[in-house]
GROMACS .gro file of C-alpha atoms in nm:
model
  106
    1UNK     CA    1   2.573   0.525  -2.082
    2UNK     CA    2   2.325   0.719  -1.864
    3UNK     CA    3   2.119   0.982  -2.033
    4UNK     CA    4   2.181   1.347  -1.953
    5UNK     CA    5   1.807   1.412  -1.988
    6UNK     CA    6   1.670   1.462  -1.633
    7UNK     CA    7   1.326   1.340  -1.738
    8UNK     CA    8   1.470   0.997  -1.813
    9UNK     CA    9   1.637   0.959  -1.472
   10UNK     CA   10   1.327   0.797  -1.322
   11UNK     CA   11   1.040   0.942  -1.128
   12UNK     CA   12   1.091   1.272  -0.959
   13UNK     CA   13   0.908   1.304  -0.632
   14UNK     CA   14   0.775   1.651  -0.581
   15UNK     CA   15   0.687   1.657  -0.215
   16UNK     CA   16   0.462   1.880  -0.022
   17UNK     CA   17   0.596   2.188   0.154
   18UNK     CA   18   0.504   2.429   0.430
   19UNK     CA   19   0.626   2.782   0.493
   20UNK     CA   20   0.538   3.061   0.731
   21UNK     CA   21   0.375   3.371   0.582
   22UNK     CA   22   0.276   3.621   0.850
   23UNK     CA   23   0.010   3.461   1.069
   24UNK     CA   24  -0.036   3.175   0.822
   25UNK     CA   25   0.119   2.842   0.749
   26UNK     CA   26   0.117   2.811   0.371
   27UNK     CA   27   0.105   2.451   0.249
   28UNK     CA   28   0.171   2.340  -0.110
   29UNK     CA   29   0.164   2.014  -0.304
   30UNK     CA   30  -0.022   1.699  -0.208
   31UNK     CA   31  -0.046   1.637   0.167
   32UNK     CA   32  -0.007   1.260   0.165
   33UNK     CA   33   0.115   0.998   0.410
   34UNK     CA   34   0.464   0.987   0.259
   35UNK     CA   35   0.522   1.356   0.336
   36UNK     CA   36   0.353   1.390   0.676
   37UNK     CA   37   0.656   1.321   0.897
   38UNK     CA   38   0.872   1.579   0.721
   39UNK     CA   39   0.590   1.834   0.718
   40UNK     CA   40   0.528   1.777   1.089
   41UNK     CA   41   0.892   1.858   1.170
   42UNK     CA   42   0.885   2.172   0.955
   43UNK     CA   43   0.546   2.298   1.073
   44UNK     CA   44   0.585   2.245   1.448
   45UNK     CA   45   0.882   2.482   1.460
   46UNK     CA   46   0.669   2.757   1.299
   47UNK     CA   47   0.342   2.742   1.495
   48UNK     CA   48   0.374   3.031   1.738
   49UNK     CA   49   0.121   3.299   1.642
   50UNK     CA   50  -0.033   3.103   1.353
   51UNK     CA   51  -0.400   3.193   1.301
   52UNK     CA   52  -0.470   3.035   0.963
   53UNK     CA   53  -0.367   2.761   0.723
   54UNK     CA   54  -0.340   2.858   0.357
   55UNK     CA   55  -0.425   2.547   0.156
   56UNK     CA   56  -0.479   2.722  -0.178
   57UNK     CA   57  -0.169   2.558  -0.331
   58UNK     CA   58  -0.252   2.211  -0.196
   59UNK     CA   59  -0.363   1.975  -0.472
   60UNK     CA   60  -0.513   1.703  -0.251
   61UNK     CA   61  -0.505   1.550   0.095
   62UNK     CA   62  -0.537   1.196   0.224
   63UNK     CA   63  -0.633   1.084   0.576
   64UNK     CA   64  -0.275   1.130   0.701
   65UNK     CA   65  -0.271   1.483   0.562
   66UNK     CA   66  -0.598   1.565   0.738
   67UNK     CA   67  -0.463   1.418   1.062
   68UNK     CA   68  -0.155   1.639   1.028
   69UNK     CA   69  -0.363   1.950   0.970
   70UNK     CA   70  -0.601   1.868   1.257
   71UNK     CA   71  -0.315   1.806   1.501
   72UNK     CA   72  -0.143   2.129   1.401
   73UNK     CA   73  -0.470   2.322   1.425
   74UNK     CA   74  -0.520   2.187   1.776
   75UNK     CA   75  -0.172   2.303   1.878
   76UNK     CA   76  -0.254   2.649   1.745
   77UNK     CA   77  -0.570   2.669   1.956
   78UNK     CA   78  -0.796   2.715   1.653
   79UNK     CA   79  -0.729   2.841   1.305
   80UNK     CA   80  -0.901   2.958   0.990
   81UNK     CA   81  -0.869   2.750   0.673
   82UNK     CA   82  -0.819   2.915   0.333
   83UNK     CA   83  -0.868   2.684   0.035
   84UNK     CA   84  -1.039   2.350  -0.017
   85UNK     CA   85  -0.809   2.092  -0.177
   86UNK     CA   86  -0.945   1.766  -0.320
   87UNK     CA   87  -1.033   1.521  -0.046
   88UNK     CA   88  -1.052   1.768   0.241
   89UNK     CA   89  -1.430   1.812   0.259
   90UNK     CA   90  -1.496   1.438   0.240
   91UNK     CA   91  -1.237   1.347   0.501
   92UNK     CA   92  -1.342   1.632   0.728
   93UNK     CA   93  -1.699   1.498   0.718
   94UNK     CA   94  -1.589   1.137   0.768
   95UNK     CA   95  -1.389   1.227   1.079
   96UNK     CA   96  -1.654   1.472   1.202
   97UNK     CA   97  -1.417   1.766   1.201
   98UNK     CA   98  -1.537   2.125   1.206
   99UNK     CA   99  -1.444   2.361   0.921
  100UNK     CA  100  -1.152   2.473   1.145
  101UNK     CA  101  -1.038   2.107   1.175
  102UNK     CA  102  -1.139   2.068   1.538
  103UNK     CA  103  -1.339   1.772   1.662
  104UNK     CA  104  -1.710   1.848   1.663
  105UNK     CA  105  -1.880   1.819   1.999
  106UNK     CA  106  -2.225   1.664   2.009
   0.00000   0.00000   0.00000
């Protein structure tokens, strides 16, 4: 007989999320490859007028997460970043991205 205890039902995947808050896109959770496609669909419908990305509730990012953020930042024409989740600084340096997630020019 299955247990009624939700913690015994197997792993629960708590995905990343994005919401619009004024001139910001507010991201939460871990921005990882598994969530990028869904986040892309959600974020691209909310880009008009976005001037900053709030990453304060993001726990970490991988290379796919950084690619998502950089592509969205490019569509916004430049943004400000609030927050520095684990992995962002290292990946930004590895891909030679500016603090605003644009590609650095020589």
